Coordinates of C-alpha atoms in Angstrom, one line a residue:
Chain A
K1 CA -0.4 -12.6 -21.0
Q2 CA 1.8 -15.1 -19.5
E3 CA 0.8 -16.0 -15.8
V4 CA 2.4 -17.8 -13.5
T5 CA 0.4 -19.9 -10.3
Q6 CA 2.7 -21.7 -7.4
I7 CA 0.8 -23.9 -5.3
P8 CA 1.3 -24.8 -2.4
A9 CA 1.3 -20.2 -1.4
A10 CA 3.5 -21.9 2.1
L11 CA 4.9 -25.7 3.6
S12 CA 5.7 -26.8 6.8
V13 CA 7.4 -30.1 7.0
P14 CA 9.8 -31.9 9.3
E15 CA 13.5 -32.5 8.1
G16 CA 14.4 -35.0 6.2
E17 CA 11.0 -35.3 4.1
N18 CA 10.7 -35.6 -0.1
L19 CA 8.8 -32.6 -0.9
V20 CA 7.8 -31.4 -4.4
L21 CA 7.4 -27.9 -5.0
N22 CA 4.3 -27.0 -8.7
C23 CA 4.6 -24.2 -10.4
S24 CA 2.5 -24.2 -13.5
F25 CA 2.3 -21.3 -16.1
T26 CA -1.0 -20.0 -19.5
D27 CA 1.4 -19.7 -22.1
S28 CA 3.3 -22.8 -23.0
A29 CA 5.4 -20.3 -25.9
I30 CA 8.4 -20.3 -23.5
Y31 CA 12.3 -20.2 -23.9
N32 CA 12.9 -21.5 -20.5
L33 CA 11.7 -22.3 -17.3
Q34 CA 14.2 -20.8 -13.9
W35 CA 13.5 -21.9 -9.8
F36 CA 14.6 -19.3 -7.5
R37 CA 14.9 -19.3 -4.1
Q38 CA 14.8 -16.2 -2.1
D39 CA 15.6 -15.6 2.0
P40 CA 13.6 -13.3 3.2
G41 CA 14.7 -9.5 2.8
K42 CA 16.8 -10.8 0.1
G43 CA 17.9 -11.4 -3.6
L44 CA 17.1 -14.4 -5.8
T45 CA 19.9 -17.4 -6.1
S46 CA 19.3 -19.5 -9.1
L47 CA 19.0 -22.9 -8.5
L48 CA 18.6 -24.6 -12.3
L49 CA 17.6 -23.6 -15.3
I50 CA 15.7 -25.9 -17.6
Q51 CA 15.8 -25.0 -21.0
S52 CA 12.4 -25.2 -23.0
S53 CA 13.9 -28.6 -25.7
Q54 CA 14.4 -30.3 -22.1
R55 CA 12.6 -32.3 -19.7
E56 CA 14.5 -31.6 -16.5
Q57 CA 17.4 -30.6 -15.3
T58 CA 19.1 -31.8 -11.6
S59 CA 21.7 -30.4 -9.0
G60 CA 22.1 -32.3 -5.6
R61 CA 19.0 -32.6 -4.1
L62 CA 17.5 -30.0 -6.3
N63 CA 15.7 -32.4 -9.7
A64 CA 13.4 -29.7 -11.4
S65 CA 11.0 -31.1 -14.3
L66 CA 9.5 -29.3 -17.6
D67 CA 6.1 -29.9 -19.0
K68 CA 5.9 -27.8 -21.4
S69 CA 2.6 -28.8 -23.5
S70 CA 0.5 -28.9 -20.3
G71 CA 1.9 -25.1 -19.3
R72 CA 3.4 -27.6 -15.1
S73 CA 6.8 -27.3 -13.9
T74 CA 7.7 -29.1 -10.4
L75 CA 10.9 -28.8 -8.2
Y76 CA 12.1 -31.5 -6.2
I77 CA 13.3 -31.5 -3.0
A78 CA 15.1 -34.6 -1.5
A79 CA 16.2 -35.2 2.1
S80 CA 15.0 -31.6 2.9
Q81 CA 17.1 -30.2 5.7
P82 CA 16.8 -26.8 7.6
G83 CA 18.7 -24.8 5.7
D84 CA 16.2 -25.4 2.8
S85 CA 13.7 -23.0 4.1
A86 CA 13.4 -19.7 1.8
T87 CA 10.6 -18.4 -0.2
Y88 CA 11.1 -20.7 -3.8
L89 CA 9.7 -18.8 -6.7
C90 CA 9.2 -19.8 -10.7
A91 CA 10.1 -17.8 -13.7
V92 CA 9.3 -18.3 -17.3
R93 CA 11.4 -16.6 -20.3
T94 CA 8.8 -15.7 -23.4
G95 CA 8.5 -12.8 -25.2
G96 CA 13.0 -13.5 -25.3
Y97 CA 15.5 -11.8 -23.6
Q98 CA 14.8 -10.8 -20.1
K99 CA 11.3 -10.3 -20.4
V100 CA 10.7 -12.9 -17.7
T101 CA 7.3 -13.8 -15.5
F102 CA 6.8 -15.1 -12.3
G103 CA 4.8 -17.1 -10.0
T104 CA 4.2 -15.4 -6.4
G105 CA 6.4 -18.5 -4.8
T106 CA 6.1 -21.4 -2.7
K107 CA 7.1 -20.2 1.3
L108 CA 8.3 -23.4 2.6
Q109 CA 9.6 -24.4 6.0
V110 CA 11.4 -27.4 7.0
I111 CA 11.5 -27.8 10.6
P112 CA 14.0 -29.4 13.1
Chain B
D1 CA 34.2 -13.1 -10.2
A2 CA 31.8 -10.8 -8.4
G3 CA 28.2 -11.6 -8.9
V4 CA 25.9 -8.5 -10.0
T5 CA 26.3 -5.4 -7.7
Q6 CA 23.4 -3.1 -6.6
S7 CA 23.7 0.1 -4.6
P8 CA 22.6 1.3 -2.4
T9 CA 21.0 -1.6 -0.3
H10 CA 18.8 0.6 1.1
L11 CA 17.1 4.2 0.8
I12 CA 14.8 6.5 2.5
K13 CA 13.0 9.3 0.6
T14 CA 10.0 11.3 0.4
R15 CA 6.9 11.3 -1.9
G16 CA 7.2 13.9 -4.9
Q17 CA 11.7 13.4 -4.7
H18 CA 13.0 11.3 -7.5
V19 CA 15.8 8.2 -6.8
T20 CA 18.4 6.8 -9.2
L21 CA 19.2 3.2 -8.1
R22 CA 22.9 1.6 -10.2
C23 CA 23.5 -1.7 -10.9
S24 CA 26.9 -3.1 -12.1
P25 CA 26.7 -6.8 -13.9
I26 CA 28.4 -10.1 -14.1
S27 CA 31.7 -8.8 -16.3
G28 CA 31.2 -10.2 -19.7
H29 CA 27.7 -9.9 -19.2
K30 CA 25.9 -7.2 -21.4
S31 CA 22.3 -7.4 -20.5
V32 CA 20.4 -5.8 -17.7
S33 CA 16.8 -6.6 -16.4
W34 CA 15.7 -4.6 -13.8
Y35 CA 12.0 -5.5 -11.2
Q36 CA 10.5 -4.5 -9.0
Q37 CA 9.6 -6.7 -5.6
V38 CA 6.7 -5.9 -3.3
L39 CA 6.0 -7.5 0.2
G40 CA 4.8 -11.2 -0.5
Q41 CA 4.9 -11.2 -4.2
G42 CA 7.0 -12.1 -7.1
P43 CA 9.3 -10.0 -9.3
Q44 CA 8.1 -7.3 -11.3
F45 CA 9.5 -6.9 -15.1
I46 CA 9.8 -3.3 -15.5
F47 CA 13.4 -2.9 -17.7
Q48 CA 15.2 -4.9 -20.0
Y49 CA 18.5 -3.5 -21.6
Y50 CA 21.2 -5.2 -24.5
E51 CA 23.9 -3.8 -26.0
K52 CA 22.6 0.0 -24.2
E53 CA 19.0 0.1 -25.9
E54 CA 15.7 -0.9 -24.5
R55 CA 14.6 -4.8 -25.2
G56 CA 12.0 -4.5 -23.3
R57 CA 9.9 -2.7 -20.8
G58 CA 7.0 -4.0 -18.5
N59 CA 3.7 -2.3 -17.5
F60 CA 5.1 0.4 -15.3
P61 CA 4.1 4.4 -15.5
D62 CA 6.8 6.4 -17.3
R63 CA 8.0 8.0 -14.2
F64 CA 10.4 4.8 -14.7
S65 CA 13.6 5.4 -16.4
A66 CA 16.2 3.2 -16.9
R67 CA 19.7 3.9 -19.2
Q68 CA 22.9 1.5 -19.6
F69 CA 26.1 2.8 -20.5
P70 CA 29.1 1.5 -22.4
N71 CA 30.3 -0.9 -19.5
Y72 CA 27.1 -2.3 -18.8
S73 CA 26.2 -1.0 -15.8
S74 CA 22.5 0.7 -15.7
E75 CA 20.8 2.8 -13.3
L76 CA 16.9 3.0 -12.6
N77 CA 15.0 6.5 -12.1
V78 CA 11.9 6.8 -10.2
N79 CA 10.6 10.3 -10.3
A80 CA 7.6 11.5 -7.9
L81 CA 8.1 9.4 -5.2
L82 CA 4.9 7.5 -4.2
L83 CA 4.1 5.3 -1.0
G84 CA 3.5 2.2 -3.4
D85 CA 7.2 2.6 -5.0
S86 CA 8.5 1.2 -1.5
A87 CA 9.7 -2.5 -2.7
L88 CA 12.5 -4.4 -3.0
Y89 CA 14.6 -3.7 -6.6
L90 CA 16.5 -5.9 -8.1
C91 CA 18.4 -5.7 -11.0
A92 CA 19.3 -9.3 -13.6
S93 CA 22.2 -9.8 -15.4
S94 CA 23.2 -12.4 -18.3
A95 CA 25.1 -13.2 -21.4
G96 CA 22.1 -12.2 -23.3
T97 CA 21.5 -14.8 -25.5
L98 CA 17.5 -16.1 -24.9
N99 CA 18.6 -19.8 -23.1
T100 CA 20.6 -18.2 -20.6
E101 CA 20.4 -18.1 -16.8
A102 CA 19.4 -15.0 -15.2
F103 CA 21.6 -14.1 -12.1
F104 CA 20.3 -11.1 -9.6
G105 CA 22.2 -8.6 -7.9
Q106 CA 21.0 -8.7 -3.6
G107 CA 18.7 -6.0 -4.7
T108 CA 17.1 -1.8 -3.1
R109 CA 14.9 -1.8 -0.7
L110 CA 13.9 1.4 -1.2
T111 CA 11.1 2.8 1.4
V112 CA 9.0 5.8 0.4
V113 CA 7.5 8.2 3.6

């Protein structure tokens, strides 16, 4: 059974800092890993999708890496802004199609 | 193009009642999945449908059922509601192949009283 863990559970940083969010998974036989952002009471917004054959993906100030063999992914956020405040979730796909296992998330607060 | 749309956005039901939640995927997407997110936790997989057939089921009781229609929209049904069914129910759509991106709707907030 796939288990996904995210550390830390919560993070508070001053505006402008670079930060790293961590995601680990127990079964390395994944198809892909996706990072999402969730604002309070809202749905999920897709940030980055990394296929199992890829090492990293970049979008703007966001960079996600994947080390499948060690069961780890990191989301790097450069020059954080108050608007980045949200919960960040990672999700791994195993077993085909859309069977996705989520982590419990990291709640980020960026202080102006 | 419209994203994934879910209805209703909020719903209050009484224990023992039945509820139907609806989801319209992104145009051209053939796969729809349902997730339950309890406050403070990550979403939990309930069902996945592709081309109108069930392709995956999570660890949820038989009170939960779903279906997908010819236009690829989907319904999630929950019978005999319990207080513990109170959650945000999320729908995700994708083009359907293994390595495609999942896009989520804004969810339906269900409160059981």
